[in-house]
Amino acid sequence: MVVGAFPIAKLLYLGIRQVSKPLANRIKEAARRSEFFKTYICLPPAQLYHWAEMSAKMRIMGFSAEAVKPLNEAAAAELGAELLGEAIIFVTACSCLMLEYWRQQTQRRLKKEQRRLSWDALQDEVEQLALELEALQAQVRAAAPRASLEELRAELREVRAQLCADHPPPAPPEE
C-alpha cells in the first residue's frame, strides 16, 4: 500500500480545484447567458458525473443504482461549470507535462547524438595519429641506424685515443 502517494494526489486535486475556480465562474456566467452552452456543454458532463457518483455510492450501500435521479438544471449547470473548469486545467497541465517530457527527450537525443559524433571524431583522430606513427616508424627504420652508431663508436675511440696520448696511464705501484 502506497501511503505517501495519497496525500500528494489529494493535494494536487485540491490545487487543480483552486486554480479552476475562476475559470468555473466564467463558465457559469457563460452558461447563464447562453442556453445552448448550458444545455449542450455544461449539463451533459454534470449529469453523467452525478449519475456515476450516485450509482457508485448506492451500490456501496447495497441499494439499486436505478433509483438515481438527475440533478436539477441550476445545480447541474454549476457542477458542469466546475467539471469543465477542472477538466480544462487538468488537460492544460497534462499538455504542459507532455511538452516538457518531449523537450527533455529531444534534449537527451541531441546530447546522445553529440556524444556519438564526438566519439566518432576522436576515433578518426586516433586512426590518423596511428597512421602518422606508422609513417614515422617506417622513416626511422629506413634510416641507417647502424651506420650512425658505428660513426659514434669511431668518434668515441678517437676521443679515448687522444685522451690516452695526452695522459699516459699511471705506472703500477712498485712493491
JSON list of C-alpha atoms in Angstrom, two decimals:
[
{"chain": "A", "resi": 1, "resn": "MET", "atom": "CA", "xyz": [0.00, 0.00, 0.00]},
{"chain": "A", "resi": 2, "resn": "VAL", "atom": "CA", "xyz": [1.40, 3.38, -1.01]},
{"chain": "A", "resi": 3, "resn": "VAL", "atom": "CA", "xyz": [0.93, 5.69, 1.94]},
{"chain": "A", "resi": 4, "resn": "GLY", "atom": "CA", "xyz": [2.82, 8.77, 0.69]},
{"chain": "A", "resi": 5, "resn": "ALA", "atom": "CA", "xyz": [1.10, 8.95, -2.71]},
{"chain": "A", "resi": 6, "resn": "PHE", "atom": "CA", "xyz": [-2.44, 9.60, -1.49]},
{"chain": "A", "resi": 7, "resn": "PRO", "atom": "CA", "xyz": [-1.83, 12.92, 0.31]},
{"chain": "A", "resi": 8, "resn": "ILE", "atom": "CA", "xyz": [0.12, 14.22, -2.69]},
{"chain": "A", "resi": 9, "resn": "ALA", "atom": "CA", "xyz": [-2.64, 13.17, -5.09]},
{"chain": "A", "resi": 10, "resn": "LYS", "atom": "CA", "xyz": [-5.23, 14.80, -2.84]},
{"chain": "A", "resi": 11, "resn": "LEU", "atom": "CA", "xyz": [-3.14, 17.96, -2.61]},
{"chain": "A", "resi": 12, "resn": "LEU", "atom": "CA", "xyz": [-2.78, 18.09, -6.40]},
{"chain": "A", "resi": 13, "resn": "TYR", "atom": "CA", "xyz": [-6.52, 17.62, -6.82]},
{"chain": "A", "resi": 14, "resn": "LEU", "atom": "CA", "xyz": [-7.22, 20.43, -4.36]},
{"chain": "A", "resi": 15, "resn": "GLY", "atom": "CA", "xyz": [-4.72, 22.61, -6.19]},
{"chain": "A", "resi": 16, "resn": "ILE", "atom": "CA", "xyz": [-6.47, 21.96, -9.51]},
{"chain": "A", "resi": 17, "resn": "ARG", "atom": "CA", "xyz": [-9.82, 22.81, -7.93]},
{"chain": "A", "resi": 18, "resn": "GLN", "atom": "CA", "xyz": [-8.49, 26.08, -6.52]},
{"chain": "A", "resi": 19, "resn": "VAL", "atom": "CA", "xyz": [-6.89, 27.09, -9.81]},
{"chain": "A", "resi": 20, "resn": "SER", "atom": "CA", "xyz": [-10.01, 26.15, -11.77]},
{"chain": "A", "resi": 21, "resn": "LYS", "atom": "CA", "xyz": [-12.45, 28.17, -9.63]},
{"chain": "A", "resi": 22, "resn": "PRO", "atom": "CA", "xyz": [-12.04, 31.45, -11.55]},
{"chain": "A", "resi": 23, "resn": "LEU", "atom": "CA", "xyz": [-12.43, 29.54, -14.81]},
{"chain": "A", "resi": 24, "resn": "ALA", "atom": "CA", "xyz": [-15.52, 27.74, -13.47]},
{"chain": "A", "resi": 25, "resn": "ASN", "atom": "CA", "xyz": [-17.04, 31.10, -12.51]},
{"chain": "A", "resi": 26, "resn": "ARG", "atom": "CA", "xyz": [-16.58, 32.34, -16.08]},
{"chain": "A", "resi": 27, "resn": "ILE", "atom": "CA", "xyz": [-18.12, 29.14, -17.44]},
{"chain": "A", "resi": 28, "resn": "LYS", "atom": "CA", "xyz": [-21.10, 29.60, -15.08]},
{"chain": "A", "resi": 29, "resn": "GLU", "atom": "CA", "xyz": [-21.56, 33.14, -16.41]},
{"chain": "A", "resi": 30, "resn": "ALA", "atom": "CA", "xyz": [-21.42, 31.84, -19.98]},
{"chain": "A", "resi": 31, "resn": "ALA", "atom": "CA", "xyz": [-24.00, 29.16, -19.08]},
{"chain": "A", "resi": 32, "resn": "ARG", "atom": "CA", "xyz": [-26.34, 31.81, -17.66]},
{"chain": "A", "resi": 33, "resn": "ARG", "atom": "CA", "xyz": [-26.04, 33.93, -20.80]},
{"chain": "A", "resi": 34, "resn": "SER", "atom": "CA", "xyz": [-26.29, 31.14, -23.40]},
{"chain": "A", "resi": 35, "resn": "GLU", "atom": "CA", "xyz": [-28.96, 28.45, -23.30]},
{"chain": "A", "resi": 36, "resn": "PHE", "atom": "CA", "xyz": [-27.11, 26.44, -25.95]},
{"chain": "A", "resi": 37, "resn": "PHE", "atom": "CA", "xyz": [-23.87, 26.47, -23.92]},
{"chain": "A", "resi": 38, "resn": "LYS", "atom": "CA", "xyz": [-25.69, 25.43, -20.77]},
{"chain": "A", "resi": 39, "resn": "THR", "atom": "CA", "xyz": [-27.78, 22.69, -22.44]},
{"chain": "A", "resi": 40, "resn": "TYR", "atom": "CA", "xyz": [-25.14, 21.08, -24.65]},
{"chain": "A", "resi": 41, "resn": "ILE", "atom": "CA", "xyz": [-21.83, 21.91, -22.96]},
{"chain": "A", "resi": 42, "resn": "CYS", "atom": "CA", "xyz": [-22.39, 22.18, -19.18]},
{"chain": "A", "resi": 43, "resn": "LEU", "atom": "CA", "xyz": [-25.32, 19.87, -18.39]},
{"chain": "A", "resi": 44, "resn": "PRO", "atom": "CA", "xyz": [-24.25, 16.56, -20.05]},
{"chain": "A", "resi": 45, "resn": "PRO", "atom": "CA", "xyz": [-20.94, 16.15, -18.17]},
{"chain": "A", "resi": 46, "resn": "ALA", "atom": "CA", "xyz": [-22.61, 17.20, -14.91]},
{"chain": "A", "resi": 47, "resn": "GLN", "atom": "CA", "xyz": [-25.47, 14.69, -15.29]},
{"chain": "A", "resi": 48, "resn": "LEU", "atom": "CA", "xyz": [-23.03, 11.93, -16.25]},
{"chain": "A", "resi": 49, "resn": "TYR", "atom": "CA", "xyz": [-20.75, 12.70, -13.30]},
{"chain": "A", "resi": 50, "resn": "HIS", "atom": "CA", "xyz": [-23.72, 12.86, -10.92]},
{"chain": "A", "resi": 51, "resn": "TRP", "atom": "CA", "xyz": [-25.12, 9.56, -12.22]},
{"chain": "A", "resi": 52, "resn": "ALA", "atom": "CA", "xyz": [-21.71, 7.77, -11.93]},
{"chain": "A", "resi": 53, "resn": "GLU", "atom": "CA", "xyz": [-21.06, 9.16, -8.44]},
{"chain": "A", "resi": 54, "resn": "MET", "atom": "CA", "xyz": [-24.52, 8.37, -7.08]},
{"chain": "A", "resi": 55, "resn": "SER", "atom": "CA", "xyz": [-24.61, 4.90, -8.69]},
{"chain": "A", "resi": 56, "resn": "ALA", "atom": "CA", "xyz": [-21.30, 4.01, -7.07]},
{"chain": "A", "resi": 57, "resn": "LYS", "atom": "CA", "xyz": [-22.43, 5.28, -3.67]},
{"chain": "A", "resi": 58, "resn": "MET", "atom": "CA", "xyz": [-25.75, 3.43, -3.87]},
{"chain": "A", "resi": 59, "resn": "ARG", "atom": "CA", "xyz": [-24.04, 0.18, -4.89]},
{"chain": "A", "resi": 60, "resn": "ILE", "atom": "CA", "xyz": [-21.64, 0.53, -1.97]},
{"chain": "A", "resi": 61, "resn": "MET", "atom": "CA", "xyz": [-24.58, 0.99, 0.39]},
{"chain": "A", "resi": 62, "resn": "GLY", "atom": "CA", "xyz": [-26.34, -2.01, -1.20]},
{"chain": "A", "resi": 63, "resn": "PHE", "atom": "CA", "xyz": [-29.15, -0.15, -2.99]},
{"chain": "A", "resi": 64, "resn": "SER", "atom": "CA", "xyz": [-30.21, -0.40, -6.61]},
{"chain": "A", "resi": 65, "resn": "ALA", "atom": "CA", "xyz": [-28.42, 2.13, -8.81]},
{"chain": "A", "resi": 66, "resn": "GLU", "atom": "CA", "xyz": [-31.52, 2.51, -10.98]},
{"chain": "A", "resi": 67, "resn": "ALA", "atom": "CA", "xyz": [-33.09, 4.91, -8.49]},
{"chain": "A", "resi": 68, "resn": "VAL", "atom": "CA", "xyz": [-30.60, 7.73, -9.25]},
{"chain": "A", "resi": 69, "resn": "LYS", "atom": "CA", "xyz": [-32.46, 10.92, -10.06]},
{"chain": "A", "resi": 70, "resn": "PRO", "atom": "CA", "xyz": [-30.95, 13.60, -12.31]},
{"chain": "A", "resi": 71, "resn": "LEU", "atom": "CA", "xyz": [-29.80, 16.93, -10.88]},
{"chain": "A", "resi": 72, "resn": "ASN", "atom": "CA", "xyz": [-31.96, 19.99, -11.27]},
{"chain": "A", "resi": 73, "resn": "GLU", "atom": "CA", "xyz": [-30.88, 22.35, -14.03]},
{"chain": "A", "resi": 74, "resn": "ALA", "atom": "CA", "xyz": [-29.27, 25.02, -11.83]},
{"chain": "A", "resi": 75, "resn": "ALA", "atom": "CA", "xyz": [-27.22, 22.52, -9.79]},
{"chain": "A", "resi": 76, "resn": "ALA", "atom": "CA", "xyz": [-26.25, 20.65, -12.97]},
{"chain": "A", "resi": 77, "resn": "ALA", "atom": "CA", "xyz": [-25.09, 23.88, -14.63]},
{"chain": "A", "resi": 78, "resn": "GLU", "atom": "CA", "xyz": [-22.97, 24.75, -11.61]},
{"chain": "A", "resi": 79, "resn": "LEU", "atom": "CA", "xyz": [-21.49, 21.26, -11.36]},
{"chain": "A", "resi": 80, "resn": "GLY", "atom": "CA", "xyz": [-20.91, 21.19, -15.12]},
{"chain": "A", "resi": 81, "resn": "ALA", "atom": "CA", "xyz": [-19.07, 24.52, -14.97]},
{"chain": "A", "resi": 82, "resn": "GLU", "atom": "CA", "xyz": [-16.84, 23.23, -12.16]},
{"chain": "A", "resi": 83, "resn": "LEU", "atom": "CA", "xyz": [-16.15, 19.98, -14.03]},
{"chain": "A", "resi": 84, "resn": "LEU", "atom": "CA", "xyz": [-15.34, 21.83, -17.24]},
{"chain": "A", "resi": 85, "resn": "GLY", "atom": "CA", "xyz": [-13.05, 24.22, -15.39]},
{"chain": "A", "resi": 86, "resn": "GLU", "atom": "CA", "xyz": [-11.21, 21.34, -13.71]},
{"chain": "A", "resi": 87, "resn": "ALA", "atom": "CA", "xyz": [-11.02, 19.43, -16.99]},
{"chain": "A", "resi": 88, "resn": "ILE", "atom": "CA", "xyz": [-9.56, 22.43, -18.82]},
{"chain": "A", "resi": 89, "resn": "ILE", "atom": "CA", "xyz": [-6.94, 22.99, -16.12]},
{"chain": "A", "resi": 90, "resn": "PHE", "atom": "CA", "xyz": [-6.14, 19.27, -15.98]},
{"chain": "A", "resi": 91, "resn": "VAL", "atom": "CA", "xyz": [-5.79, 18.97, -19.76]},
{"chain": "A", "resi": 92, "resn": "THR", "atom": "CA", "xyz": [-3.64, 22.11, -19.86]},
{"chain": "A", "resi": 93, "resn": "ALA", "atom": "CA", "xyz": [-1.39, 20.82, -17.08]},
{"chain": "A", "resi": 94, "resn": "CYS", "atom": "CA", "xyz": [-1.08, 17.41, -18.74]},
{"chain": "A", "resi": 95, "resn": "SER", "atom": "CA", "xyz": [-0.28, 19.06, -22.05]},
{"chain": "A", "resi": 96, "resn": "CYS", "atom": "CA", "xyz": [2.44, 21.12, -20.38]},
{"chain": "A", "resi": 97, "resn": "LEU", "atom": "CA", "xyz": [3.87, 17.98, -18.78]},
{"chain": "A", "resi": 98, "resn": "MET", "atom": "CA", "xyz": [3.83, 16.15, -22.12]},
{"chain": "A", "resi": 99, "resn": "LEU", "atom": "CA", "xyz": [5.53, 19.06, -23.88]},
{"chain": "A", "resi": 100, "resn": "GLU", "atom": "CA", "xyz": [8.20, 19.19, -21.18]},
{"chain": "A", "resi": 101, "resn": "TYR", "atom": "CA", "xyz": [8.70, 15.42, -21.46]},
{"chain": "A", "resi": 102, "resn": "TRP", "atom": "CA", "xyz": [9.09, 15.67, -25.23]},
{"chain": "A", "resi": 103, "resn": "ARG", "atom": "CA", "xyz": [11.50, 18.58, -24.83]},
{"chain": "A", "resi": 104, "resn": "GLN", "atom": "CA", "xyz": [13.63, 16.57, -22.42]},
{"chain": "A", "resi": 105, "resn": "GLN", "atom": "CA", "xyz": [13.58, 13.55, -24.72]},
{"chain": "A", "resi": 106, "resn": "THR", "atom": "CA", "xyz": [14.69, 15.74, -27.62]},
{"chain": "A", "resi": 107, "resn": "GLN", "atom": "CA", "xyz": [17.49, 17.21, -25.49]},
{"chain": "A", "resi": 108, "resn": "ARG", "atom": "CA", "xyz": [18.55, 13.70, -24.46]},
{"chain": "A", "resi": 109, "resn": "ARG", "atom": "CA", "xyz": [18.62, 12.56, -28.10]},
{"chain": "A", "resi": 110, "resn": "LEU", "atom": "CA", "xyz": [20.63, 15.63, -29.14]},
{"chain": "A", "resi": 111, "resn": "LYS", "atom": "CA", "xyz": [23.18, 15.07, -26.37]},
{"chain": "A", "resi": 112, "resn": "LYS", "atom": "CA", "xyz": [23.46, 11.41, -27.30]},
{"chain": "A", "resi": 113, "resn": "GLU", "atom": "CA", "xyz": [23.99, 12.34, -30.95]},
{"chain": "A", "resi": 114, "resn": "GLN", "atom": "CA", "xyz": [26.62, 14.93, -29.99]},
{"chain": "A", "resi": 115, "resn": "ARG", "atom": "CA", "xyz": [28.45, 12.36, -27.87]},
{"chain": "A", "resi": 116, "resn": "ARG", "atom": "CA", "xyz": [28.35, 9.88, -30.74]},
{"chain": "A", "resi": 117, "resn": "LEU", "atom": "CA", "xyz": [29.70, 12.49, -33.17]},
{"chain": "A", "resi": 118, "resn": "SER", "atom": "CA", "xyz": [32.46, 13.45, -30.70]},
{"chain": "A", "resi": 119, "resn": "TRP", "atom": "CA", "xyz": [33.34, 9.79, -30.23]},
{"chain": "A", "resi": 120, "resn": "ASP", "atom": "CA", "xyz": [33.49, 9.26, -33.99]},
{"chain": "A", "resi": 121, "resn": "ALA", "atom": "CA", "xyz": [35.70, 12.34, -34.38]},
{"chain": "A", "resi": 122, "resn": "LEU", "atom": "CA", "xyz": [38.03, 11.06, -31.65]},
{"chain": "A", "resi": 123, "resn": "GLN", "atom": "CA", "xyz": [38.23, 7.65, -33.30]},
{"chain": "A", "resi": 124, "resn": "ASP", "atom": "CA", "xyz": [39.06, 9.28, -36.64]},
{"chain": "A", "resi": 125, "resn": "GLU", "atom": "CA", "xyz": [41.77, 11.38, -34.97]},
{"chain": "A", "resi": 126, "resn": "VAL", "atom": "CA", "xyz": [43.25, 8.32, -33.25]},
{"chain": "A", "resi": 127, "resn": "GLU", "atom": "CA", "xyz": [43.30, 6.46, -36.57]},
{"chain": "A", "resi": 128, "resn": "GLN", "atom": "CA", "xyz": [45.04, 9.44, -38.21]},
{"chain": "A", "resi": 129, "resn": "LEU", "atom": "CA", "xyz": [47.61, 9.56, -35.40]},
{"chain": "A", "resi": 130, "resn": "ALA", "atom": "CA", "xyz": [48.17, 5.81, -35.76]},
{"chain": "A", "resi": 131, "resn": "LEU", "atom": "CA", "xyz": [48.86, 6.27, -39.49]},
{"chain": "A", "resi": 132, "resn": "GLU", "atom": "CA", "xyz": [51.29, 9.11, -38.76]},
{"chain": "A", "resi": 133, "resn": "LEU", "atom": "CA", "xyz": [53.04, 6.97, -36.13]},
{"chain": "A", "resi": 134, "resn": "GLU", "atom": "CA", "xyz": [53.43, 4.13, -38.63]},
{"chain": "A", "resi": 135, "resn": "ALA", "atom": "CA", "xyz": [54.89, 6.57, -41.17]},
{"chain": "A", "resi": 136, "resn": "LEU", "atom": "CA", "xyz": [57.39, 7.89, -38.60]},
{"chain": "A", "resi": 137, "resn": "GLN", "atom": "CA", "xyz": [58.36, 4.36, -37.59]},
{"chain": "A", "resi": 138, "resn": "ALA", "atom": "CA", "xyz": [58.93, 3.50, -41.26]},
{"chain": "A", "resi": 139, "resn": "GLN", "atom": "CA", "xyz": [61.18, 6.57, -41.62]},
{"chain": "A", "resi": 140, "resn": "VAL", "atom": "CA", "xyz": [63.17, 5.57, -38.56]},
{"chain": "A", "resi": 141, "resn": "ARG", "atom": "CA", "xyz": [63.57, 2.04, -39.91]},
{"chain": "A", "resi": 142, "resn": "ALA", "atom": "CA", "xyz": [64.57, 3.39, -43.33]},
{"chain": "A", "resi": 143, "resn": "ALA", "atom": "CA", "xyz": [67.39, 5.47, -41.86]},
{"chain": "A", "resi": 144, "resn": "ALA", "atom": "CA", "xyz": [70.62, 3.60, -41.37]},
{"chain": "A", "resi": 145, "resn": "PRO", "atom": "CA", "xyz": [70.80, 3.46, -37.59]},
{"chain": "A", "resi": 146, "resn": "ARG", "atom": "CA", "xyz": [73.78, 1.10, -37.60]},
{"chain": "A", "resi": 147, "resn": "ALA", "atom": "CA", "xyz": [75.88, 3.45, -39.67]},
{"chain": "A", "resi": 148, "resn": "SER", "atom": "CA", "xyz": [75.31, 6.33, -37.30]},
{"chain": "A", "resi": 149, "resn": "LEU", "atom": "CA", "xyz": [76.02, 4.06, -34.33]},
{"chain": "A", "resi": 150, "resn": "GLU", "atom": "CA", "xyz": [79.30, 2.96, -35.92]},
{"chain": "A", "resi": 151, "resn": "GLU", "atom": "CA", "xyz": [80.21, 6.61, -36.51]},
{"chain": "A", "resi": 152, "resn": "LEU", "atom": "CA", "xyz": [79.62, 7.36, -32.82]},
{"chain": "A", "resi": 153, "resn": "ARG", "atom": "CA", "xyz": [81.76, 4.38, -31.79]},
{"chain": "A", "resi": 154, "resn": "ALA", "atom": "CA", "xyz": [84.58, 5.51, -34.07]},
{"chain": "A", "resi": 155, "resn": "GLU", "atom": "CA", "xyz": [84.42, 9.03, -32.63]},
{"chain": "A", "resi": 156, "resn": "LEU", "atom": "CA", "xyz": [84.49, 7.56, -29.12]},
{"chain": "A", "resi": 157, "resn": "ARG", "atom": "CA", "xyz": [87.62, 5.54, -29.96]},
{"chain": "A", "resi": 158, "resn": "GLU", "atom": "CA", "xyz": [89.31, 8.63, -31.32]},
{"chain": "A", "resi": 159, "resn": "VAL", "atom": "CA", "xyz": [88.50, 10.61, -28.18]},
{"chain": "A", "resi": 160, "resn": "ARG", "atom": "CA", "xyz": [89.84, 7.78, -25.99]},
{"chain": "A", "resi": 161, "resn": "ALA", "atom": "CA", "xyz": [92.97, 7.58, -28.06]},
{"chain": "A", "resi": 162, "resn": "GLN", "atom": "CA", "xyz": [93.55, 11.30, -27.73]},
{"chain": "A", "resi": 163, "resn": "LEU", "atom": "CA", "xyz": [92.94, 11.18, -24.02]},
{"chain": "A", "resi": 164, "resn": "CYS", "atom": "CA", "xyz": [95.31, 8.27, -23.60]},
{"chain": "A", "resi": 165, "resn": "ALA", "atom": "CA", "xyz": [98.00, 10.03, -25.68]},
{"chain": "A", "resi": 166, "resn": "ASP", "atom": "CA", "xyz": [97.75, 13.22, -23.65]},
{"chain": "A", "resi": 167, "resn": "HIS", "atom": "CA", "xyz": [97.68, 11.47, -20.29]},
{"chain": "A", "resi": 168, "resn": "PRO", "atom": "CA", "xyz": [99.59, 8.24, -20.14]},
{"chain": "A", "resi": 169, "resn": "PRO", "atom": "CA", "xyz": [98.16, 5.72, -17.73]},
{"chain": "A", "resi": 170, "resn": "PRO", "atom": "CA", "xyz": [99.82, 5.83, -14.30]},
{"chain": "A", "resi": 171, "resn": "ALA", "atom": "CA", "xyz": [102.51, 3.27, -13.61]},
{"chain": "A", "resi": 172, "resn": "PRO", "atom": "CA", "xyz": [101.53, 0.44, -11.41]},
{"chain": "A", "resi": 173, "resn": "PRO", "atom": "CA", "xyz": [102.82, 0.82, -7.86]},
{"chain": "A", "resi": 174, "resn": "GLU", "atom": "CA", "xyz": [106.07, -0.92, -7.06]},
{"chain": "A", "resi": 175, "resn": "GLU", "atom": "CA", "xyz": [106.30, -3.21, -4.25]}
]
